[in-house]
XYZ file of N, CA, C and O in Angstrom:
332
model
N 52.739 136.968 73.036
C 51.770 136.715 72.478
C 50.512 135.689 73.914
O 49.629 135.344 73.995
N 51.241 136.239 74.816
C 51.183 135.748 76.259
C 49.132 136.650 76.448
O 48.973 137.682 75.994
N 48.550 135.543 76.510
C 47.259 135.454 77.018
C 47.166 135.407 75.285
O 45.110 135.719 75.677
N 46.415 135.531 74.316
C 46.169 134.759 73.516
C 45.858 133.668 72.405
O 46.474 132.462 73.481
N 44.923 133.815 71.705
C 44.614 132.050 71.557
C 45.615 132.054 70.132
O 45.421 132.744 69.151
N 45.756 130.429 69.574
C 46.310 129.785 68.281
C 46.172 128.587 68.058
O 46.038 128.016 69.016
N 46.323 128.442 66.513
C 46.537 126.877 66.748
C 47.804 126.408 66.426
O 48.585 127.050 65.733
N 47.349 125.628 67.002
C 48.682 124.043 66.896
C 48.766 124.111 64.863
O 47.808 123.152 64.927
N 49.527 124.279 64.549
C 49.861 123.563 62.965
C 50.425 122.465 62.334
O 49.993 121.800 62.025
N 51.245 122.116 63.547
C 52.151 121.400 63.659
C 53.117 120.987 64.494
O 53.884 121.716 65.400
N 53.654 119.630 64.914
C 54.473 119.279 65.583
C 56.479 119.090 65.487
O 55.926 118.733 64.347
N 56.961 119.630 65.442
C 58.252 120.152 65.087
C 59.247 118.929 65.993
O 59.832 118.089 65.393
N 59.085 118.643 66.798
C 59.403 117.640 68.073
C 59.197 117.425 69.143
O 57.961 118.162 68.910
N 59.629 116.925 69.801
C 58.654 116.425 71.243
C 58.580 117.936 72.194
O 57.857 117.360 72.927
N 59.541 118.765 71.691
C 59.605 119.656 72.932
C 58.480 121.325 72.296
O 58.347 122.403 72.979
N 58.713 121.382 70.859
C 58.089 122.307 70.765
C 56.875 121.885 69.204
O 57.059 121.092 68.916
N 55.920 123.157 69.382
C 55.248 122.909 67.982
C 54.836 123.997 67.016
O 56.127 125.376 67.424
N 54.287 123.633 66.333
C 54.249 124.882 65.312
C 52.848 126.429 64.927
O 51.985 125.450 64.980
N 53.283 127.120 66.076
C 51.263 128.191 65.889
C 51.775 129.129 64.930
O 52.005 129.699 64.624
N 50.307 128.730 65.292
C 49.592 129.865 64.102
C 47.988 130.753 64.563
O 46.988 129.891 64.482
N 48.254 132.194 64.458
C 47.051 132.337 64.876
C 46.719 134.048 63.994
O 46.614 134.734 64.835
N 46.176 133.521 62.938
C 46.171 134.860 61.756
C 44.712 135.583 62.695
O 45.083 137.117 61.641
N 44.476 135.318 62.855
C 42.589 136.449 63.540
C 42.917 136.534 64.836
O 42.512 137.245 65.808
N 44.119 135.794 65.183
C 44.290 136.654 66.948
C 45.640 137.657 67.110
O 46.236 137.907 69.045
N 46.465 137.701 65.815
C 47.700 138.262 66.113
C 48.739 137.739 66.911
O 50.037 138.297 67.279
N 49.088 136.164 66.431
C 50.050 135.569 66.763
C 50.926 135.001 65.783
O 50.409 134.764 64.996
N 51.708 135.984 65.167
C 52.826 135.391 63.819
C 53.386 133.243 64.319
O 53.347 133.284 65.191
N 52.597 133.419 62.799
C 53.470 131.441 62.781
C 55.127 131.244 63.659
O 55.907 132.509 62.588
N 55.041 130.701 63.861
C 56.015 130.310 64.747
C 56.234 129.173 65.914
O 55.179 128.357 65.930
N 57.483 128.496 65.696
C 57.511 127.669 66.580
C 57.548 128.497 68.130
O 58.592 129.574 68.841
N 56.879 126.771 68.840
C 57.095 127.678 70.715
C 56.771 126.210 71.597
O 56.230 125.478 71.153
N 57.178 126.252 72.469
C 57.632 125.580 73.499
C 56.655 124.997 74.442
O 55.929 125.683 74.219
N 56.371 123.453 73.823
C 54.865 123.163 74.342
C 54.787 123.598 76.055
O 53.731 123.643 75.992
N 55.865 123.298 76.878
C 55.685 123.459 78.378
C 55.109 124.959 78.724
O 54.893 125.256 79.573
N 55.389 125.874 77.071
C 54.609 127.001 78.044
C 53.374 127.771 77.155
O 52.583 128.312 77.423
N 52.728 126.430 77.026
C 50.892 126.427 76.142
C 50.438 126.221 77.662
O 50.218 125.151 78.487
N 49.253 126.127 76.923
C 47.995 126.299 77.543
C 47.023 125.659 76.768
O 46.023 126.564 75.730
N 46.711 124.342 76.166
C 45.319 123.404 75.684
C 44.340 123.925 76.464
O 44.009 123.773 77.185
N 43.365 124.456 75.432
C 41.857 124.652 75.305
C 41.183 123.393 73.966
O 41.803 122.517 73.761
N 39.926 123.409 74.606
C 39.375 122.091 74.087
C 38.826 122.781 72.891
O 37.841 122.442 72.042
N 39.435 124.113 72.149
C 38.862 124.495 70.621
C 40.247 123.773 69.506
O 41.140 123.676 69.800
N 38.866 123.447 68.665
C 39.640 122.451 67.889
C 38.934 123.366 66.334
O 38.320 123.982 66.185
N 40.357 122.852 65.599
C 40.120 122.794 64.035
C 40.131 122.403 62.648
O 41.225 121.866 63.315
N 39.580 122.139 61.518
C 40.236 120.763 60.978
C 41.191 121.083 60.064
O 40.049 121.898 59.069
N 42.536 121.333 60.418
C 42.540 121.514 58.904
C 44.203 120.610 59.957
O 44.570 119.050 59.681
N 45.043 120.010 57.975
C 45.551 119.528 57.674
C 46.905 119.876 58.824
O 47.564 121.268 58.874
N 47.843 118.776 58.705
C 49.340 119.779 59.404
C 50.295 119.814 58.083
O 49.606 120.122 57.116
N 51.280 121.634 58.463
C 51.437 122.318 57.700
C 51.105 123.000 57.014
O 50.842 123.353 55.801
N 49.278 123.206 57.483
C 48.600 124.209 56.192
C 48.941 126.172 56.703
O 49.587 126.136 57.641
N 48.486 125.996 55.119
C 49.428 128.210 54.949
C 48.502 128.561 55.756
O 47.308 128.067 56.267
N 48.431 129.860 56.338
C 48.033 130.671 57.000
C 46.673 130.758 56.427
O 45.793 131.214 57.596
N 46.094 130.857 55.223
C 45.458 132.289 54.754
C 44.408 130.632 55.349
O 42.846 130.680 55.175
N 44.646 128.876 54.633
C 43.934 128.082 55.071
C 43.749 128.060 56.664
O 42.055 127.580 57.022
N 44.433 128.023 57.552
C 44.174 128.161 59.254
C 42.595 129.772 59.405
O 41.854 129.367 59.888
N 43.395 130.581 58.807
C 42.067 131.897 59.054
C 41.228 131.499 58.090
O 40.332 131.746 59.617
N 40.442 130.552 57.716
C 40.127 130.315 56.835
C 39.145 129.387 57.887
O 37.476 129.868 58.017
N 39.359 127.967 58.165
C 39.329 127.539 58.208
C 38.472 128.128 60.367
O 37.864 128.015 61.056
N 39.202 128.754 60.746
C 39.352 129.823 62.182
C 37.660 130.402 62.406
O 37.090 130.821 63.437
N 37.743 130.941 61.470
C 36.234 131.835 60.986
C 34.900 131.164 60.736
O 34.420 131.711 60.861
N 35.125 129.957 60.202
C 34.509 129.132 59.666
C 33.967 127.935 60.951
O 32.435 128.121 61.039
N 34.713 127.659 62.120
C 34.966 127.254 62.928
C 34.279 128.335 64.014
O 33.436 128.177 65.638
N 34.352 129.834 64.048
C 34.024 130.755 65.193
C 34.638 130.784 65.631
O 34.353 130.888 67.389
N 36.027 129.981 66.160
C 37.136 129.591 66.817
C 37.003 131.495 67.967
O 36.969 131.285 69.287
N 37.428 132.385 67.984
C 37.124 133.540 68.551
C 35.571 134.644 69.225
O 36.005 134.515 70.901
N 35.221 133.736 68.698
C 34.225 133.984 69.146
C 32.995 133.023 70.717
O 32.917 133.886 71.497
N 34.156 131.335 70.383
C 33.795 130.669 70.828
C 34.421 130.920 72.330
O 34.272 130.808 73.300
N 35.724 131.154 71.953
C 36.695 131.925 72.676
C 36.573 132.837 73.475
O 35.997 132.750 75.446
N 35.634 134.134 73.199
C 35.505 135.192 74.030
C 33.839 135.095 75.191
O 34.295 135.989 76.266
N 33.561 133.983 74.734
C 32.807 132.915 75.267
C 32.869 132.493 76.430
O 31.779 132.307 77.501
N 33.396 131.214 76.524
C 34.505 130.801 77.446
C 34.543 131.237 78.686
O 34.969 132.785 78.852
N 34.597 130.386 79.511
C 34.688 130.985 81.137
C 36.729 131.076 81.730
O 36.537 132.229 82.366
N 36.949 130.865 80.639
C 38.561 130.759 80.840
C 38.649 132.329 80.111
O 39.547 132.565 81.024
N 38.427 132.584 79.516
C 38.278 133.829 78.513
C 38.182 135.187 79.576
O 38.645 136.715 79.990
N 36.185 134.788 80.263
C 35.763 135.802 81.112
C 37.218 135.583 82.613
O 37.136 136.809 83.128
N 37.307 135.058 83.241
C 38.294 134.761 83.970
C 39.464 135.458 83.735
O 39.804 136.207 84.155
N 40.697 135.666 82.145
C 41.139 136.140 82.210
C 41.473 137.983 82.621
O 41.663 139.046 82.471
N 40.002 137.740 81.023
C 39.405 139.826 81.420
C 39.383 140.311 82.650
O 39.539 141.157 82.649
N 38.595 139.769 83.495
C 38.032 139.808 84.934
C 39.606 140.149 85.762
O 39.771 140.982 86.424
N 40.233 138.900 85.691
C 41.905 139.432 85.747
C 43.015 140.768 85.911
O 43.528 141.435 86.343
N 42.876 140.846 84.737
C 43.363 141.952 83.749
C 42.466 143.106 84.156
O 43.385 144.795 84.238
N 41.075 143.378 84.611
C 40.440 144.526 84.342
C 40.875 144.820 86.217
O 41.077 146.390 86.556
N 40.954 143.889 87.105
C 41.335 143.899 88.405
C 42.838 144.832 88.350
O 43.456 145.131 89.668
N 43.571 144.877 87.665
C 45.109 144.379 87.986
C 45.802 146.507 87.895
O 44.595 146.028 87.076
């Protein structure tokens, strides 16, 4: 899941969160907070929401499109192209 975008669905404890990225190919999983990079993109979901509701909110907010237009995503794409 390196370089992919996902939504934080729930906080498990002070070190781990539950991630879900139904539109970006990230499976629902527990993930360490230290390994995350937070973005300003948000979606309105309740805690522990099912994947189908996360996907619906993701698509209605246009998160994938917003991410592709962000400077952060463009910089990552340029870095990958040069490597």
